[in-house]
PDB file of C-alpha atoms in Angstrom:
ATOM      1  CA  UNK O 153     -31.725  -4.687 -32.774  1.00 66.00           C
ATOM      2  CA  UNK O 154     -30.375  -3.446 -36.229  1.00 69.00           C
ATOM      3  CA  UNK O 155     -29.387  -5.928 -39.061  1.00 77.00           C
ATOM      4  CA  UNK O 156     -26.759  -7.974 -36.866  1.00 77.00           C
ATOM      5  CA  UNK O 157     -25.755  -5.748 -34.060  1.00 71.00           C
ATOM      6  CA  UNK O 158     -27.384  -4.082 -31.140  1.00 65.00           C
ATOM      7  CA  UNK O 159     -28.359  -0.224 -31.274  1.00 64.00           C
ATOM      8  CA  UNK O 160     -29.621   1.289 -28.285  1.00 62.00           C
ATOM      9  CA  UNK O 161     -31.994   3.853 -28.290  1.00 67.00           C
ATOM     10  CA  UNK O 162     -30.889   6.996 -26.213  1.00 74.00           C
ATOM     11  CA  UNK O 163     -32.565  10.157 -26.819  1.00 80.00           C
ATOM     12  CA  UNK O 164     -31.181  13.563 -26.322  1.00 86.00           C
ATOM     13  CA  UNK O 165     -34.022  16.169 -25.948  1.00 87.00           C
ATOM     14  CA  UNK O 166     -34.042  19.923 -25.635  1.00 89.00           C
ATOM     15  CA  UNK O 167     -37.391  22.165 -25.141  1.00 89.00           C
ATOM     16  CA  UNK O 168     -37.065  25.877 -24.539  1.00 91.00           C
ATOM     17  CA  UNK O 169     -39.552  28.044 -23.316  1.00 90.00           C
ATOM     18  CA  UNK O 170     -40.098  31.140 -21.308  1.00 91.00           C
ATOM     19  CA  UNK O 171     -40.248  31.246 -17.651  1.00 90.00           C
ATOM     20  CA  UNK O 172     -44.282  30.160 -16.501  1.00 89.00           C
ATOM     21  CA  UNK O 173     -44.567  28.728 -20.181  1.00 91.00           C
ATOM     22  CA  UNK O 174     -45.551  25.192 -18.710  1.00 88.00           C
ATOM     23  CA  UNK O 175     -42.188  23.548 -18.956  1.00 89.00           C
ATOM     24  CA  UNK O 176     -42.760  21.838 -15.668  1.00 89.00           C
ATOM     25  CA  UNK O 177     -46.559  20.923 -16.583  1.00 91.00           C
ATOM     26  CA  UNK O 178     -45.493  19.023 -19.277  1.00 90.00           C
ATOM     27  CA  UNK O 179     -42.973  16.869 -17.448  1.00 87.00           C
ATOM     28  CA  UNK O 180     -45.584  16.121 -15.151  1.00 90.00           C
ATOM     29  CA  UNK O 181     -48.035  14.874 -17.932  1.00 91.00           C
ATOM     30  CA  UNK O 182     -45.713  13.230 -20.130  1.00 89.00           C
ATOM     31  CA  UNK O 183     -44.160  11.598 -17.192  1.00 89.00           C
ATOM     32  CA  UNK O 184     -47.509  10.914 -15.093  1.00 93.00           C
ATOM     33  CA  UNK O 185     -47.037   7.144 -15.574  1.00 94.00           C
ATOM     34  CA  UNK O 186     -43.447   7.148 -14.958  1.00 92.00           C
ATOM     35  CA  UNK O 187     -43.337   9.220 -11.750  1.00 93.00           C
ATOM     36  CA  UNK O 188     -45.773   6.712 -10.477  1.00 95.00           C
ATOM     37  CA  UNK O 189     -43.617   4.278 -10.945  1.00 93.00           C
ATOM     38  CA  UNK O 190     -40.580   5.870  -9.118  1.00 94.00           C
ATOM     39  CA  UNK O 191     -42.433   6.768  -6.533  1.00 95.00           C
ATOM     40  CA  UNK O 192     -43.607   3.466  -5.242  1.00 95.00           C
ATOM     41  CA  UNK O 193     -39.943   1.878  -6.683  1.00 93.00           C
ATOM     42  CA  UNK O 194     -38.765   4.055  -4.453  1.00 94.00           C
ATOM     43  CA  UNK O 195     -40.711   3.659  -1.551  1.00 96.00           C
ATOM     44  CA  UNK O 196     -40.208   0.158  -1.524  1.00 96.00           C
ATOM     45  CA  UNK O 197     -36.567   0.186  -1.834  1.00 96.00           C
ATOM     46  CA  UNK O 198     -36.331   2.467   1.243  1.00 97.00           C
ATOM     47  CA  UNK O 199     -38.690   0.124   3.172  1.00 97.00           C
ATOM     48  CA  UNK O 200     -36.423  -2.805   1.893  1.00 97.00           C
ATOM     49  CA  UNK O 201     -32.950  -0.644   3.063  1.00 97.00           C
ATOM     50  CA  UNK O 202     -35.251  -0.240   6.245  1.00 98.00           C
ATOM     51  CA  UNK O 203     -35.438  -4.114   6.817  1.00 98.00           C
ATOM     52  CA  UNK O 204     -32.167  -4.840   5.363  1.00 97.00           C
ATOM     53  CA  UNK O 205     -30.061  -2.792   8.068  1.00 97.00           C
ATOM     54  CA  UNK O 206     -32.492  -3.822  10.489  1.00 97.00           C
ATOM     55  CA  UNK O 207     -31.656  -7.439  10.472  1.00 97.00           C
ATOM     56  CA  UNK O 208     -27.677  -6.469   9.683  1.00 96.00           C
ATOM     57  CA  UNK O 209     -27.355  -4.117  12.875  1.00 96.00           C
ATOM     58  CA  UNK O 210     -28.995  -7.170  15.262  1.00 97.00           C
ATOM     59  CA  UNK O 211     -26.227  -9.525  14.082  1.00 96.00           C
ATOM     60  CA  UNK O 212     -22.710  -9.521  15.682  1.00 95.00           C
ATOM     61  CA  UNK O 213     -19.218 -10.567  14.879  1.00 95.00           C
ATOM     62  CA  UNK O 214     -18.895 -13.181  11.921  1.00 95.00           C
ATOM     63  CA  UNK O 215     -23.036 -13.308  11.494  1.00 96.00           C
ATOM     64  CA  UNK O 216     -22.599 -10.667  10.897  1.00 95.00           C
ATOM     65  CA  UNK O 217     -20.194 -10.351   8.018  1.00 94.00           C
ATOM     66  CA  UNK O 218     -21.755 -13.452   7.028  1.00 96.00           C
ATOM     67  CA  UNK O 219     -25.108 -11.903   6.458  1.00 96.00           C
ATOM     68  CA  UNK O 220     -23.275  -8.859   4.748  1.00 93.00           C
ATOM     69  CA  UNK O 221     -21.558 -11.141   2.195  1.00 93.00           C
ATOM     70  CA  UNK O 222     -24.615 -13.204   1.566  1.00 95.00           C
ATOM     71  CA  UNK O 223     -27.647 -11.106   1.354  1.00 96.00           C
ATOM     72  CA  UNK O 224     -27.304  -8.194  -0.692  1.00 93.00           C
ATOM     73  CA  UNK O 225     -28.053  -4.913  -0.035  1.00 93.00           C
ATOM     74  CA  UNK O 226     -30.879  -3.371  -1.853  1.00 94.00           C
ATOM     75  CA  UNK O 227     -30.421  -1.260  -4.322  1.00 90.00           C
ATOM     76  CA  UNK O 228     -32.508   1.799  -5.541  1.00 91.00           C
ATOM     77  CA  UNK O 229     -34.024   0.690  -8.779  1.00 89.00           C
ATOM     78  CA  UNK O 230     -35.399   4.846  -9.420  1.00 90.00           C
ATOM     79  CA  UNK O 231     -34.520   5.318 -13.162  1.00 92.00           C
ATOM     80  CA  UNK O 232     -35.014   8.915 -13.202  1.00 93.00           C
ATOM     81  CA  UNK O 233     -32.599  11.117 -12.187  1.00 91.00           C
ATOM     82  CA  UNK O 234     -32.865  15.003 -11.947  1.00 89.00           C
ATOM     83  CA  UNK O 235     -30.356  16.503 -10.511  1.00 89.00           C
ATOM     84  CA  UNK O 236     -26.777  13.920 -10.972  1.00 89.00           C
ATOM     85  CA  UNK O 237     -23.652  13.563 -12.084  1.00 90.00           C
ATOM     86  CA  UNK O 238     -22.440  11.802 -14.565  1.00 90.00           C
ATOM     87  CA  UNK O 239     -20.330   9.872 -12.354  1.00 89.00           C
ATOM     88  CA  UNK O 240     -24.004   9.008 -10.457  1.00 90.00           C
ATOM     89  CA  UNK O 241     -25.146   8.040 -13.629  1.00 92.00           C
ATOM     90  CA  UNK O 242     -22.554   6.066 -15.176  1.00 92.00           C
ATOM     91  CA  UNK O 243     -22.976   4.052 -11.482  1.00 91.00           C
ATOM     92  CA  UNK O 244     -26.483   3.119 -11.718  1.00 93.00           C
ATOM     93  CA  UNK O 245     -25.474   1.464 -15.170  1.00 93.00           C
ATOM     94  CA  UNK O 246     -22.406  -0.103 -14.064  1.00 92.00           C
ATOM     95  CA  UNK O 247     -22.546  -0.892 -10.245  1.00 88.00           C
ATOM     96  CA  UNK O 248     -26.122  -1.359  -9.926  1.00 90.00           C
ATOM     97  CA  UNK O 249     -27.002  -3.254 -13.201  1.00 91.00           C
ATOM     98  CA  UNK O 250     -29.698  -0.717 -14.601  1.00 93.00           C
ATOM     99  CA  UNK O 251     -29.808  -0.659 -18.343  1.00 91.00           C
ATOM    100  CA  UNK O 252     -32.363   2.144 -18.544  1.00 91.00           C
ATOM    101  CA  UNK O 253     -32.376   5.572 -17.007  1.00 93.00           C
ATOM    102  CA  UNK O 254     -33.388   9.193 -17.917  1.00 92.00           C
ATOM    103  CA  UNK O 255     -31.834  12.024 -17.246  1.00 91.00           C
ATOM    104  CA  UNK O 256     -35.029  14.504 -16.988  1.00 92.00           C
ATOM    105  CA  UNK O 257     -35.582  18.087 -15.655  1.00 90.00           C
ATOM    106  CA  UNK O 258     -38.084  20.963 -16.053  1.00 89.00           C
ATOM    107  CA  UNK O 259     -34.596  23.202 -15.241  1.00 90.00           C
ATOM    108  CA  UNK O 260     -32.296  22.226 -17.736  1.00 90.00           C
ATOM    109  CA  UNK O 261     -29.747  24.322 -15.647  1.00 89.00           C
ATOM    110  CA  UNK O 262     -29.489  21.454 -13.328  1.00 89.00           C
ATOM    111  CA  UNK O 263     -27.626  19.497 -16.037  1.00 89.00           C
ATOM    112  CA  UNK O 264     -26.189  22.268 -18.117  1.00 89.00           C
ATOM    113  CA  UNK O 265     -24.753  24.011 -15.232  1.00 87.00           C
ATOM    114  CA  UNK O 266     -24.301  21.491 -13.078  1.00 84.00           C
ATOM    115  CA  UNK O 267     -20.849  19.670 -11.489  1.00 82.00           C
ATOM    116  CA  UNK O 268     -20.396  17.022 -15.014  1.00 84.00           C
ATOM    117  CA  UNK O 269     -20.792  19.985 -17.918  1.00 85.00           C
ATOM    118  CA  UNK O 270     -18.210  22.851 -15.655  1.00 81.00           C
ATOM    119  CA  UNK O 271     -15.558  23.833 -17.738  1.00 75.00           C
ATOM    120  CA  UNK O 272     -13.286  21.158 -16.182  1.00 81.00           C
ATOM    121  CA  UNK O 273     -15.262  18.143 -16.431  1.00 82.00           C
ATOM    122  CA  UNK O 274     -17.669  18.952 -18.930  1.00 87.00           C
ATOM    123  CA  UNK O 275     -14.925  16.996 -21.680  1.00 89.00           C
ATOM    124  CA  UNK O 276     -14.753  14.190 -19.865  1.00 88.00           C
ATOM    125  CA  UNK O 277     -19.161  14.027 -19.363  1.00 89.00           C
ATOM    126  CA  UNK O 278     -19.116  14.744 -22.738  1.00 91.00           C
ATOM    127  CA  UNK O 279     -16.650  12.107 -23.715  1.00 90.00           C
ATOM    128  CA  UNK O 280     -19.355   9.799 -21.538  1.00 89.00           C
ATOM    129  CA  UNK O 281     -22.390  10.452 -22.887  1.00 90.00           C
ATOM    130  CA  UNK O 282     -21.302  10.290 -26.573  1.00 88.00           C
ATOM    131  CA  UNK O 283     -20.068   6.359 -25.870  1.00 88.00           C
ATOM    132  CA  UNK O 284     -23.702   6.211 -24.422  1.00 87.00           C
ATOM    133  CA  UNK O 285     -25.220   7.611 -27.327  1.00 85.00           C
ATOM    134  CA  UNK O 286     -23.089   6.118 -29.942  1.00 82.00           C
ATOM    135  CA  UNK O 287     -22.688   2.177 -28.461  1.00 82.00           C
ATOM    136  CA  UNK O 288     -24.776   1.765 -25.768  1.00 86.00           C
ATOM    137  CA  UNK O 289     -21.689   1.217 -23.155  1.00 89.00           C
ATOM    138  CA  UNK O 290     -20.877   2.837 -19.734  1.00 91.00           C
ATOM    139  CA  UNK O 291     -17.101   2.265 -18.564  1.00 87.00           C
ATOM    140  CA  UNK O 292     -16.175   4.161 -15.434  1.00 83.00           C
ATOM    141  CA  UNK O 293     -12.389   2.500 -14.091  1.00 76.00           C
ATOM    142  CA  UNK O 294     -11.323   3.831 -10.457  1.00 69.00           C
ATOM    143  CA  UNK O 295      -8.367   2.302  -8.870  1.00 60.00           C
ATOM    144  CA  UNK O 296      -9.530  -0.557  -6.893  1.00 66.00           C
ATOM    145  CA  UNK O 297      -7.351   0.307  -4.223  1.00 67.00           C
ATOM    146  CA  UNK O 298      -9.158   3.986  -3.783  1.00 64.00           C
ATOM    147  CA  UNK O 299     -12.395   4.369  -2.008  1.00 65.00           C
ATOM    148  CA  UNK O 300     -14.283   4.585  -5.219  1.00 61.00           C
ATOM    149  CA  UNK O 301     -12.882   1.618  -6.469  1.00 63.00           C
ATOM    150  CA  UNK O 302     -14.966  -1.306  -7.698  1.00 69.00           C
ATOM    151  CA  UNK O 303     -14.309  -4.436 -10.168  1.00 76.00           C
ATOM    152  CA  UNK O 304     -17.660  -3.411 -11.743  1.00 83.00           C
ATOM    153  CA  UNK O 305     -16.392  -1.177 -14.649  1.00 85.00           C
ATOM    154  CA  UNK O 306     -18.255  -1.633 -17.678  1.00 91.00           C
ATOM    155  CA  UNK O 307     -22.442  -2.194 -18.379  1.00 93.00           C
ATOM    156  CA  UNK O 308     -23.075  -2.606 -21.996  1.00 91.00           C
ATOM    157  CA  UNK O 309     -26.153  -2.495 -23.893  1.00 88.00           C
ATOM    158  CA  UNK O 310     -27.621   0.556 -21.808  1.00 91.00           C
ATOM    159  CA  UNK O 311     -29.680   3.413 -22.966  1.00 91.00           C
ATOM    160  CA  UNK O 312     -29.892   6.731 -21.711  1.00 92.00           C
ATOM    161  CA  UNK O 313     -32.434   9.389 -21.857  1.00 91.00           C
ATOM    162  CA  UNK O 314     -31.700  13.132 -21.507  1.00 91.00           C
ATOM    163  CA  UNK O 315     -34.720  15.401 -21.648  1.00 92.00           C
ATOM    164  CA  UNK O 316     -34.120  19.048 -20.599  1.00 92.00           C
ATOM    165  CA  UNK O 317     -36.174  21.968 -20.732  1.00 92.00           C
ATOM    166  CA  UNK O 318     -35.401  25.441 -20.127  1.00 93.00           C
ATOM    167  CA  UNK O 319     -35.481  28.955 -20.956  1.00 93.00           C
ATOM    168  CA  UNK O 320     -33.333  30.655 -23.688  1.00 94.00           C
ATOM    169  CA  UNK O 321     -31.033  32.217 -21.296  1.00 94.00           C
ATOM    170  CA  UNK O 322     -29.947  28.298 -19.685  1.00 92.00           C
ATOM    171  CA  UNK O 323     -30.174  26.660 -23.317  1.00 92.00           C
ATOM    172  CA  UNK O 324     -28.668  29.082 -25.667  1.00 93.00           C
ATOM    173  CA  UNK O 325     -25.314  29.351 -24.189  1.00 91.00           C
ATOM    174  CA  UNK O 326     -24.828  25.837 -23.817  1.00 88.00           C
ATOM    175  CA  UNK O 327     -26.091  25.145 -28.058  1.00 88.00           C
ATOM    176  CA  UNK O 328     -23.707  28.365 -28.553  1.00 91.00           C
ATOM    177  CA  UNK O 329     -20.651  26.746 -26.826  1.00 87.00           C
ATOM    178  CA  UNK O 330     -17.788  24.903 -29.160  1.00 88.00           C
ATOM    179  CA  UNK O 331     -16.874  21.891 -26.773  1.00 84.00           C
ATOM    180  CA  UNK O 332     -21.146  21.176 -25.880  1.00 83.00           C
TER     181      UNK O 332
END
């Protein structure tokens, strides 16, 4: 909280260094706690998706869509993603109800080069994480009527992490370019 409004905190963070410099060795100690976490989050979602589809695929008929409509389906609760899109992202906020999530790599071309920051989408990511950063909201509108749609559209009060780091010849070129 700040005076009488909500600030979230997002971080953006670069490191550079050269190839066998320890980039990755860091993650892992910084994040030691954290990957802990996600792994057993994650292990217990699957065994939950496990069960879930289980008990779905021995009902028939209208049990069936009764069991759909009335038990959810579990949802992976990971908050760390590596290798995403932004549309990925901007889902885990609004469709699955996570406030928190980081955005972290040891190979920050997996962001900077990935499918959200090409030269045709990058404006639009861009456009996305800036609203992140600057008020703490996701929107993401599809037609409701496409296969994408949802009437989930809009998380507030979420915070975003990105920590990337990578050598001089992923990084510089990014920090060099007008529109990043």
């Amino acid at each position: 909280p700040m005076g009488h409004e909500y600030k979230p905190a997002c971080l953006f963070l670069i490191t550079e260094g050269e190839s066998g410099s320890g980039k990755t060795q860091a993650n892992k100690y910084s994040h030691y706690s954290i990957t802990k976490w996600e792994k057993n989050a994650y292990q217990l979602f699957v065994e939950r998706l496990q069960e879930w589809e289980a008990d779905r695929n021995a009902l028939k008929g209208a049990e069936r869509t009764h069991y759909e409509a009335t038990v959810p389906k579990p949802k992976n609760e990971s908050m760390v993603v590596t290798d995403a899109t932004i549309e990925a992202v901007l889902d885990k906020f609004i469709i699955d109800g996570l406030p928190n999530q980081s955005w972290t790599t040891s190979e920050a071309g997996q962001f900077l080069n990935g499918h959200s920051m090409k030269s045709d989408t990058a404006g639009n990511a861009l456009s996305s994480l800036t609203t992140l950063w600057s008020d703490g909201r996701a929107n993401r509108e599809r037609s409701i009527k496409s296969q994408y749609g949802t009437p989930k559209t809009t998380a507030h009060d979420v915070r975003l992490t990105i920590d990337l780091a990578g050598q001089r010849a992923i990084i510089e070129p990014a920090l060099n370019d007008s529109l990043m």
